[in-house]
mmCIF file of C-alpha atoms in Angstrom:
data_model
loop_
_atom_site.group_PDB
_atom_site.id
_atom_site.type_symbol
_atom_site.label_atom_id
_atom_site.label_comp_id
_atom_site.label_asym_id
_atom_site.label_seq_id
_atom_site.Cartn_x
_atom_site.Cartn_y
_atom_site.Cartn_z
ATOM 1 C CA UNK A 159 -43.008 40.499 39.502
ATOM 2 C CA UNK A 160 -45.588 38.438 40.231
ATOM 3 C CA UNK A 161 -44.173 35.123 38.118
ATOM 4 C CA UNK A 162 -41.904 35.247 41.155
ATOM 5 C CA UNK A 163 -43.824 35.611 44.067
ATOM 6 C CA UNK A 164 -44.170 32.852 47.079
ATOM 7 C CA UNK A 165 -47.199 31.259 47.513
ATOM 8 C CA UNK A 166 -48.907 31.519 50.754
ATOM 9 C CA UNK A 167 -49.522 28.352 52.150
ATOM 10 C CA UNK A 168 -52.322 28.213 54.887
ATOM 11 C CA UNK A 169 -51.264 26.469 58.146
ATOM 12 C CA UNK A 170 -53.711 24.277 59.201
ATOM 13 C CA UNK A 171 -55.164 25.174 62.746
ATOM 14 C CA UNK A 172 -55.412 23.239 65.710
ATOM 15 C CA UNK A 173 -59.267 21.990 66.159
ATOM 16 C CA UNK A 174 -58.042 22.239 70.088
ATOM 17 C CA UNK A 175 -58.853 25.062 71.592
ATOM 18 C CA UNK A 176 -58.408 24.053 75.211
ATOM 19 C CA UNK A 177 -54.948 22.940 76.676
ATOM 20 C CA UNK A 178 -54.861 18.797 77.262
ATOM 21 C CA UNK A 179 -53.871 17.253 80.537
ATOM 22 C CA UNK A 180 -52.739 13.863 80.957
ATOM 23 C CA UNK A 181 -54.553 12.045 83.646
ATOM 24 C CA UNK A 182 -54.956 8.361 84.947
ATOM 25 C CA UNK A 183 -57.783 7.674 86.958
ATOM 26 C CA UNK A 184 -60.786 4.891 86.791
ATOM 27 C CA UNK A 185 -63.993 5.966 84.466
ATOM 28 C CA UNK A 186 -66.895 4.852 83.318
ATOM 29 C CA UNK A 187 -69.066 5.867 80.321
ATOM 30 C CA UNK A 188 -72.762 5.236 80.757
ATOM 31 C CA UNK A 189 -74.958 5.188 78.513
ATOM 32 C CA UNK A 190 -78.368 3.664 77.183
ATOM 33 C CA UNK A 191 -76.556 0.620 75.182
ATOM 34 C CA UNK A 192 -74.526 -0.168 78.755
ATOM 35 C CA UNK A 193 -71.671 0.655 80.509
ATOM 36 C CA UNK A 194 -67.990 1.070 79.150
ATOM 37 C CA UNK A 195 -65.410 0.899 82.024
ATOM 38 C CA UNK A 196 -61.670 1.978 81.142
ATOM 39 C CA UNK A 197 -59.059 4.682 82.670
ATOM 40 C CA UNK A 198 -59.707 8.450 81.879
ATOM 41 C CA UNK A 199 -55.930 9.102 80.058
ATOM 42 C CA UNK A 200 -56.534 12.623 78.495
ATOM 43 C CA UNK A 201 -58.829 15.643 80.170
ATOM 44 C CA UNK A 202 -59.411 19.180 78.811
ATOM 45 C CA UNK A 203 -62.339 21.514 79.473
ATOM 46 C CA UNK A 204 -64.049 20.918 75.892
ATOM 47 C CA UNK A 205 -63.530 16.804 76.147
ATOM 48 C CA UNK A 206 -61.643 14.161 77.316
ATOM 49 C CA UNK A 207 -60.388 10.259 76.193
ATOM 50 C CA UNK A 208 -61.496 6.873 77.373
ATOM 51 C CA UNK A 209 -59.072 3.972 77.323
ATOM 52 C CA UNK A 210 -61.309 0.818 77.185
ATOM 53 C CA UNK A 211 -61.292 -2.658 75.936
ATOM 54 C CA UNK A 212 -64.603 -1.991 74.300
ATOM 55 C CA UNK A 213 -65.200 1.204 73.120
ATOM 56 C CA UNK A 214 -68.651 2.680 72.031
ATOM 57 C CA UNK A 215 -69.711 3.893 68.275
ATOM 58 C CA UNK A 216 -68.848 7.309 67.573
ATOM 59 C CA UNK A 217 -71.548 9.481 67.309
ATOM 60 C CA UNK A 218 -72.612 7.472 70.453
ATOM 61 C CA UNK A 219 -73.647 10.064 73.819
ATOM 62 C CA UNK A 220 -73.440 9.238 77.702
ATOM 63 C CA UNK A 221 -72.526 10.785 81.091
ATOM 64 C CA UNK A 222 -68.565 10.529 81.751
ATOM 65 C CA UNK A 223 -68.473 9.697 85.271
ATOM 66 C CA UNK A 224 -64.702 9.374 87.297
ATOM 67 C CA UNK A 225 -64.070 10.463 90.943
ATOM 68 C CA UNK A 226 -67.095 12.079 91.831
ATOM 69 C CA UNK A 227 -67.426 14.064 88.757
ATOM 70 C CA UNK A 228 -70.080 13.363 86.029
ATOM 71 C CA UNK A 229 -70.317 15.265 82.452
ATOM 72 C CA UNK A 230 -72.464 15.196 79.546
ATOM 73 C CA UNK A 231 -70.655 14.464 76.213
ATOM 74 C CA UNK A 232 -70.956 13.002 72.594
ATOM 75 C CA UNK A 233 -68.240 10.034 71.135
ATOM 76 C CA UNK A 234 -66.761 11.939 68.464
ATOM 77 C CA UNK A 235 -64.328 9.091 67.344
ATOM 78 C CA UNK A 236 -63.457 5.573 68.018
ATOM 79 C CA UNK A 237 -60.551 2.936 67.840
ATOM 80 C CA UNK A 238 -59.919 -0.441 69.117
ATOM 81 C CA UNK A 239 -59.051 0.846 71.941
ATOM 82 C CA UNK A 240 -59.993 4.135 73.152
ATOM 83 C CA UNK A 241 -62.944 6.963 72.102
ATOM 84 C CA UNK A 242 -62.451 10.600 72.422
ATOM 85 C CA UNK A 243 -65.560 12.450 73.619
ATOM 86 C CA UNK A 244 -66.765 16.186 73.558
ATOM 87 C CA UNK A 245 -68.352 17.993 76.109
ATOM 88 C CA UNK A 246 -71.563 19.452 75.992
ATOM 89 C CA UNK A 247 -70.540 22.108 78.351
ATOM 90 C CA UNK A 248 -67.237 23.055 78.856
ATOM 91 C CA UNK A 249 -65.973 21.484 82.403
ATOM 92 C CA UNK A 250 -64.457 23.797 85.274
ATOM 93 C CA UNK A 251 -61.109 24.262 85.531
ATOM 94 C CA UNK A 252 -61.587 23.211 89.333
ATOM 95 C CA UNK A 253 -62.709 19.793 88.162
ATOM 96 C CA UNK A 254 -59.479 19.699 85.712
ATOM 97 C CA UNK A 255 -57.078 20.998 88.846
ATOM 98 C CA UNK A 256 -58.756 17.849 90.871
ATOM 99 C CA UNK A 257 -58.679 15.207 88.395
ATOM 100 C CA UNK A 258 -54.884 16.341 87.878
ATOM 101 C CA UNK A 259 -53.868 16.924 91.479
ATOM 102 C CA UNK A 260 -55.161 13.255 91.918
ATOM 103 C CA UNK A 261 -52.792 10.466 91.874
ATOM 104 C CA UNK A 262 -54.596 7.137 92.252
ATOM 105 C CA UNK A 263 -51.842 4.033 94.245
ATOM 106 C CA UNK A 264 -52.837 0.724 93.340
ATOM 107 C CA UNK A 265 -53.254 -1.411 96.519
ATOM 108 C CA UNK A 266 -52.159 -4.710 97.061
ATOM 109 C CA UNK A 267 -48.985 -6.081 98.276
ATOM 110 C CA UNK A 268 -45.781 -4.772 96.568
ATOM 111 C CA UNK A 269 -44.419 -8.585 96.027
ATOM 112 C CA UNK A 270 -45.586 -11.765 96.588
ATOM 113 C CA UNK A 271 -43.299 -12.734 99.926
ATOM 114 C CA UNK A 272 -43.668 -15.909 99.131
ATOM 115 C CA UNK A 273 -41.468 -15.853 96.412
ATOM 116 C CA UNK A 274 -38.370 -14.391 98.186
ATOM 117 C CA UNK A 275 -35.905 -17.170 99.569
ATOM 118 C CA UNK A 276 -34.660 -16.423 102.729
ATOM 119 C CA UNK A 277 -32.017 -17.454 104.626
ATOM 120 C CA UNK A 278 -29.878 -17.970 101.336
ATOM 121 C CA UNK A 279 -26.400 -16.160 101.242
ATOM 122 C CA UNK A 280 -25.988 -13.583 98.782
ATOM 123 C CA UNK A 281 -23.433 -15.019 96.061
ATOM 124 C CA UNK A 282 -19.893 -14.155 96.618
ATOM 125 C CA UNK A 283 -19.398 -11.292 94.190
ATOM 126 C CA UNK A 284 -22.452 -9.417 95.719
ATOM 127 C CA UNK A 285 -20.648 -9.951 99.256
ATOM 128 C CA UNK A 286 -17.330 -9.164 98.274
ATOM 129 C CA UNK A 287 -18.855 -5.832 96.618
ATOM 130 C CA UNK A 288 -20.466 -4.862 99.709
ATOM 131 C CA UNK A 289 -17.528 -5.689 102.111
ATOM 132 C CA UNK A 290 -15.180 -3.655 100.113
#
C-alpha cells in the first residue's frame, strides 16, 4: 500500500564534526585591517569563537593568537558581538587539553577596603542569631 506509507524525512546533520569546548581566556585576532582583542569563549579542533566588541567581516582571515598558541583561520560568520572562525588546519588536541585545563584569576583586590565600616556593631538581630 503505498497511499499509506510514511514519508522519510531527512534529519539534518550537524556541520560539526569536532566536539566544542567552552573556554575563557584573553585572544586576539590579527590581521592585515588591525587587531581585534576579545575572550576566546568556544574552542574545537576545526575552529573556535571570538567574543569582541568589534568583530571583523566574515570572510575576513588572520592568525588566532591566545596563551602562547597561534592558528591560521578564516571568519566564517559575524554578529555584533562575536565571529566564529575555521581553522585552516585542524589544532592538536594537546593545545585543546591546555586551553581547557587553563583557568585564568582576575587580579586585583577582592573589595575595595575602603568601603567596609569598621568598628560598627552588627545590628541586633544578626547578634542575637549568632549568640543563640
Amino acid at each position: 500500500m503505498g497511499l499509506f506509507r510514511r514519508n522519510q524525512v531527512a534529519k539534518p546533520q550537524d556541520r560539526r564534526v569536532a566536539t566544542r569546548y567552552s573556554v575563557d581566556c584573553a585572544a586576539t585576532l590579527k590581521m592585515l585591517g588591525g587587531d581585534r582583542h576579545g575572550r576566546l569563549s568556544d574552542l574545537s579542533e576545526a575552529g573556535a569563537r571570538l567574543d569582541t566588541p568589534t568583530p571583523p567581516s566574515e570572510g575576513v582571515s588572520g592568525l588566532l593568537s591566545w596563551n602562547g598558541h597561534e592558528h591560521f583561520g578564516k571568519v566564517v560568520w559575524a554578529n555584533e558581538r562575536s565571529c566564529g572562525l575555521v581553522f585552516e588546519r585542524p589544532l592538536p588536541q594537546s593545545v585543546i587539553d591546555q586551553t581547557v585545563d587553563t583557568v585564568e584569576v582576575p587580579s586585583g583586590p577582592v573589595a575595595n577596603f575602603g568601603n567596609i565600616p569598621l568598628g560598627q556593631r552588627r545590628s541586633r538581630r544578626a547578634s542575637l542569631v549568632s549568640e543563640g
